[in-house]
Coordinates of N, CA and C in Angstrom, one line a residue:
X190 N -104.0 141.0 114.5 CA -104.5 140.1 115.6 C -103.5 140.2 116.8
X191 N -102.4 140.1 116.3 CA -101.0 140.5 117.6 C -101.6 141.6 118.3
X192 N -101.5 142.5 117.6 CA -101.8 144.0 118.1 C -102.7 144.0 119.5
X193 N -104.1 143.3 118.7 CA -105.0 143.1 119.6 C -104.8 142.6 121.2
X194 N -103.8 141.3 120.9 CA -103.6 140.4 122.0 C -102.9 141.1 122.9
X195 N -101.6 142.0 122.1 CA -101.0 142.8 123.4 C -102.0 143.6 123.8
X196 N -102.8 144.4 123.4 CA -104.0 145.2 124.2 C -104.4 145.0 124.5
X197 N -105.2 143.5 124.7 CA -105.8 143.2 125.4 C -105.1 142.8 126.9
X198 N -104.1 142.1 126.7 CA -102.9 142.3 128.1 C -103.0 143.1 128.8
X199 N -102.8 144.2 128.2 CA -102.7 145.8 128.9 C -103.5 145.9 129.3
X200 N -105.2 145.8 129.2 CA -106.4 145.4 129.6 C -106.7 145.1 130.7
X201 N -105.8 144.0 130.5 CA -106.2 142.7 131.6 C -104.8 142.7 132.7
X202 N -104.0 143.4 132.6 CA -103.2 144.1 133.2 C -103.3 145.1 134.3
X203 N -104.0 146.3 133.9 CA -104.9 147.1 134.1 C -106.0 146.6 135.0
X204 N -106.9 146.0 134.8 CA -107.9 145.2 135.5 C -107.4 145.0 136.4
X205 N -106.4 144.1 136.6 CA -105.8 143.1 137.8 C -105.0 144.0 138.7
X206 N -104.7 145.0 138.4 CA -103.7 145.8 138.9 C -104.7 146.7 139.9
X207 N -106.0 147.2 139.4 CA -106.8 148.1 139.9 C -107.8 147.1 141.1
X208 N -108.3 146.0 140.9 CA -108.7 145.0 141.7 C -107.7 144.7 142.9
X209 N -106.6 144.5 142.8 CA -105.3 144.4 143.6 C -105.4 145.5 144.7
X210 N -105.5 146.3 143.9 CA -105.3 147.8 144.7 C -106.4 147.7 145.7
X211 N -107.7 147.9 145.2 CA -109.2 148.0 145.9 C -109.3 146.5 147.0
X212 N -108.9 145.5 146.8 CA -108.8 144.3 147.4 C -108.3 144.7 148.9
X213 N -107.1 145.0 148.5 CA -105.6 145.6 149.8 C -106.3 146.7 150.5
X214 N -107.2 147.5 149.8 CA -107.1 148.2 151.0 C -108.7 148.3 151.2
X215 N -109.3 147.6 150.8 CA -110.9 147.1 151.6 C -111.2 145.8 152.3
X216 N -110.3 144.6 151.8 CA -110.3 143.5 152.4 C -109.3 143.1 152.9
X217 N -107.8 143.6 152.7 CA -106.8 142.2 153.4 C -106.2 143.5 155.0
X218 N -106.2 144.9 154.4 CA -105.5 145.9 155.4 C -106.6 145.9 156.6
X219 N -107.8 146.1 156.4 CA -108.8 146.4 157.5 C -108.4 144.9 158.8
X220 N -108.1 144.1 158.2 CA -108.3 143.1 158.8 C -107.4 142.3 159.4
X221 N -106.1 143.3 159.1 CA -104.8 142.9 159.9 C -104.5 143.7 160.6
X222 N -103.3 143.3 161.6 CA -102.9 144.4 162.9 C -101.5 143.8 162.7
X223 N -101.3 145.6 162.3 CA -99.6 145.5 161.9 C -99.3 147.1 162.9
X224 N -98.6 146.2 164.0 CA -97.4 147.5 164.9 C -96.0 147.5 164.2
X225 N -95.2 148.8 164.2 CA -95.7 150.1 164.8 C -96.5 150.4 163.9
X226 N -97.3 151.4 163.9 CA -98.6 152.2 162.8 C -97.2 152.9 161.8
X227 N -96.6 152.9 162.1 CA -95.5 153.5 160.9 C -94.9 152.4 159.7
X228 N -94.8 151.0 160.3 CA -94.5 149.8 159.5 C -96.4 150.0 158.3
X229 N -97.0 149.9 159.4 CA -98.3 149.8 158.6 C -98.6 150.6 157.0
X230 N -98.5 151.6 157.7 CA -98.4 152.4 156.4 C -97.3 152.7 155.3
X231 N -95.9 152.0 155.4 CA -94.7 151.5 154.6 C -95.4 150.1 154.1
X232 N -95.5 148.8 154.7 CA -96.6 147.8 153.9 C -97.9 148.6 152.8
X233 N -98.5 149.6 153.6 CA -99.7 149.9 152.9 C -99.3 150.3 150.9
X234 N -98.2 151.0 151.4 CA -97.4 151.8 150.1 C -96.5 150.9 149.3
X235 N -95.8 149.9 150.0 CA -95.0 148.8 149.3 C -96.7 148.3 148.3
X236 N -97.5 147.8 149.0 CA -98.8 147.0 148.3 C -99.1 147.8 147.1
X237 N -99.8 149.3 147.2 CA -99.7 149.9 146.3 C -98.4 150.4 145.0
X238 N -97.5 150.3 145.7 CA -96.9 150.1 144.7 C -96.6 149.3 143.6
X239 N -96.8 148.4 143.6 CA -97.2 147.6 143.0 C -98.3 147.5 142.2
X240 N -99.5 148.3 142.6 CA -100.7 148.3 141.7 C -100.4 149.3 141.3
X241 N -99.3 150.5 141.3 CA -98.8 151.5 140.1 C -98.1 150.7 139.2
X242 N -97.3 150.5 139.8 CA -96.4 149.2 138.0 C -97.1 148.4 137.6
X243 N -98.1 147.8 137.8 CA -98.7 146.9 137.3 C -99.5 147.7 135.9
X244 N -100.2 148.9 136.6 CA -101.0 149.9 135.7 C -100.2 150.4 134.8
X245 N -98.6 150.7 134.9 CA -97.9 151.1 134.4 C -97.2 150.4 133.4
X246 N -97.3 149.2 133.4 CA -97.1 148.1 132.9 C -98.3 147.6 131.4
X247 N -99.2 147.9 132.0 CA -100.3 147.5 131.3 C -100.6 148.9 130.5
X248 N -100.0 150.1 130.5 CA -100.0 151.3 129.7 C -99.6 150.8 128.6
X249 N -98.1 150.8 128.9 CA -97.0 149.7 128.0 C -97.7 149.4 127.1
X250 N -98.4 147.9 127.8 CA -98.3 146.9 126.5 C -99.4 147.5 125.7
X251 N -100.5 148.3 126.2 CA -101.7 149.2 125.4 C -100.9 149.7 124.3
X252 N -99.6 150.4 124.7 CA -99.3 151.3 123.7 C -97.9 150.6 122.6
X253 N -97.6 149.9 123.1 CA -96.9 148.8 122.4 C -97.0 149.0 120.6
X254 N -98.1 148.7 120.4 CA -98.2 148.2 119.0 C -98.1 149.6 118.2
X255 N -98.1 150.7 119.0 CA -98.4 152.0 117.9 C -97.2 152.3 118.1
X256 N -96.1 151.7 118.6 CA -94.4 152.1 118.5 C -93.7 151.4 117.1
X257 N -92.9 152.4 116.6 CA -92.4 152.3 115.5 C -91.0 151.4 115.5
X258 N -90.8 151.1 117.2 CA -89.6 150.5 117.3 C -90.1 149.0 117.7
X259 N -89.4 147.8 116.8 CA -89.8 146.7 116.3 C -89.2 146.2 118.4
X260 N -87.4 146.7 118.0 CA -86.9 146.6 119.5 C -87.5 147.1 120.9
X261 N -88.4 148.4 120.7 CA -89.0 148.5 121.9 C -90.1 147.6 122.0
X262 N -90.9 147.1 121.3 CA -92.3 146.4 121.7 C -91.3 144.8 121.9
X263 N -90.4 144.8 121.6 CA -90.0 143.4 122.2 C -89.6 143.2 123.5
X264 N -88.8 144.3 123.9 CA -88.4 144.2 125.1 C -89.8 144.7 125.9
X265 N -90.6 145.6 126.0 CA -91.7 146.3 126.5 C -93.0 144.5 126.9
X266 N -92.2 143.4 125.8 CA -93.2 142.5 126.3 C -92.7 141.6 126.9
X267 N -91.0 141.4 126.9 CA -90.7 140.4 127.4 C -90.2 140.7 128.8
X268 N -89.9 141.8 129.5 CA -89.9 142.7 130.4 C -91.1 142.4 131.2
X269 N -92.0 142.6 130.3 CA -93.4 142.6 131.5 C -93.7 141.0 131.9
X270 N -93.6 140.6 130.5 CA -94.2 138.7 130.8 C -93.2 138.2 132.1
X271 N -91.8 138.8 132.0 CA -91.2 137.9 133.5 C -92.0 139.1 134.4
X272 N -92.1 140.0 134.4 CA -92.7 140.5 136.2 C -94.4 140.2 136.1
X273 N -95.3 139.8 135.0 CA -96.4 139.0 135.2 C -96.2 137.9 135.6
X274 N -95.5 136.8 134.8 CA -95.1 135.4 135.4 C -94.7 135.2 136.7
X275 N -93.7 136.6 137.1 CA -93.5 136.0 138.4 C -94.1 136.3 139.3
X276 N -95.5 137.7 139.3 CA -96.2 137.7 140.1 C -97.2 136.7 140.3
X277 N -97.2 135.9 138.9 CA -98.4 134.9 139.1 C -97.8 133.3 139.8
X278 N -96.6 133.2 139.6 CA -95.9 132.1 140.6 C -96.3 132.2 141.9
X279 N -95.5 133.8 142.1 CA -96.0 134.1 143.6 C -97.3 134.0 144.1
X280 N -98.3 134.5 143.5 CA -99.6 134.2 144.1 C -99.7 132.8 144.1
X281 N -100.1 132.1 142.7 CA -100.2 130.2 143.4 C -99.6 129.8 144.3
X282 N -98.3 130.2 144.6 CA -97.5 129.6 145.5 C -97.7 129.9 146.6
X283 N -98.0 131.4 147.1 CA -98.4 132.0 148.4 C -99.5 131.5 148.5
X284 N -100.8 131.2 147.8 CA -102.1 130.5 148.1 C -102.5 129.6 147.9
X285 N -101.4 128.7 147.5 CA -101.6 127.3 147.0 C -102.9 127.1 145.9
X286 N -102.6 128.3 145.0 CA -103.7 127.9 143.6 C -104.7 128.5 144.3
X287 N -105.2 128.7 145.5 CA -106.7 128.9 145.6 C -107.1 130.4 145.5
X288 N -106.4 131.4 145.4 CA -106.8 132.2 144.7 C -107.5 133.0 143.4
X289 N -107.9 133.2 142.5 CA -107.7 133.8 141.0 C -106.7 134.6 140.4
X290 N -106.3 135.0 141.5 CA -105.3 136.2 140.9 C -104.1 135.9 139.7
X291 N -103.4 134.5 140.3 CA -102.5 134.1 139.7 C -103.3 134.0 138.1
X292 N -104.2 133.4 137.7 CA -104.6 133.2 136.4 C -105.2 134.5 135.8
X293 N -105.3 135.2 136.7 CA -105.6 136.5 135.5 C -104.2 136.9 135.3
X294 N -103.2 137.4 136.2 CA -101.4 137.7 135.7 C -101.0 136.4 134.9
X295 N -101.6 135.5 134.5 CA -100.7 134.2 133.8 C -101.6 134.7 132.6
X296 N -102.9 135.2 132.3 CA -103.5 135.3 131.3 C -102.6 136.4 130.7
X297 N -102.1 137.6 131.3 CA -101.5 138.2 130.9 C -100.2 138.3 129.8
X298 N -100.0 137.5 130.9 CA -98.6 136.7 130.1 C -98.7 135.8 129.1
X299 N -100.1 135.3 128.7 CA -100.0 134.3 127.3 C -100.6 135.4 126.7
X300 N -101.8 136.4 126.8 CA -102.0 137.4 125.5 C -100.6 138.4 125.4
X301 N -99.6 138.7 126.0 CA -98.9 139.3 125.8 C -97.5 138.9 124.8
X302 N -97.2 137.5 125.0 CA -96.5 136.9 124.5 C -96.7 136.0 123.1
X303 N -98.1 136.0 123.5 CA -99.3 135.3 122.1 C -99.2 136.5 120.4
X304 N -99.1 138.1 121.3 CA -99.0 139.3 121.1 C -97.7 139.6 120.3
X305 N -96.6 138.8 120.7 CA -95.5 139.4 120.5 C -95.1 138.4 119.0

């Protein structure tokens, strides 16, 4: 059942990371105006970046449970739970809760740790 919970993490990791991505750049980029056009596209790539580690993150915790090292699946979850927790601080706090985002990265962080 651990097993599960960390994959499902990674799941829902994955999810939120790929929504993020598609969000940024069909809803929040079209609709801002950032000078010079060279800052623009340095923000555009910081954003995505982010939706690579996140994905990359959520590889992780998928592959987690088929590692033979007791030590790597501990650090591999407790690693990720602080940079889910703290993206999900960040969003409530930047949106005052009225978002979703924050609760799918917080869900993360309880099957992940639920997991471990």
């Amino acid at each position: 059942m651990r097993d599960v919970l960390r994959q499902c993490s990674g799941l829902a990791a994955i999810a939120a990371a790929l929504i993020h991505g598609v969000i940024g750049q069909t809803k929040v980029f079209p609709r801002i105006t950032i000078e010079p056009q060279r800052l623009r596209t340095l923000l555009r790539l910081v954003w995505q970046a982010s939706t690579v580690a996140w994905i990359g993150g959520g590889v992780l915790l998928l592959a987690a449970p088929s590692m033979s090292s007791d030590q790597a699946r501990h650090w591999i979850v407790a690693t990720l739970a602080c940079v889910f927790a703290f993206a999900a601080f960040a969003n409530a706090w930047a949106t005052r809760g009225k978002h979703f985002g924050w609760m799918v990265l917080g869900a993360v962080v309880v099957m992940a740790v639920a997991g471990y």
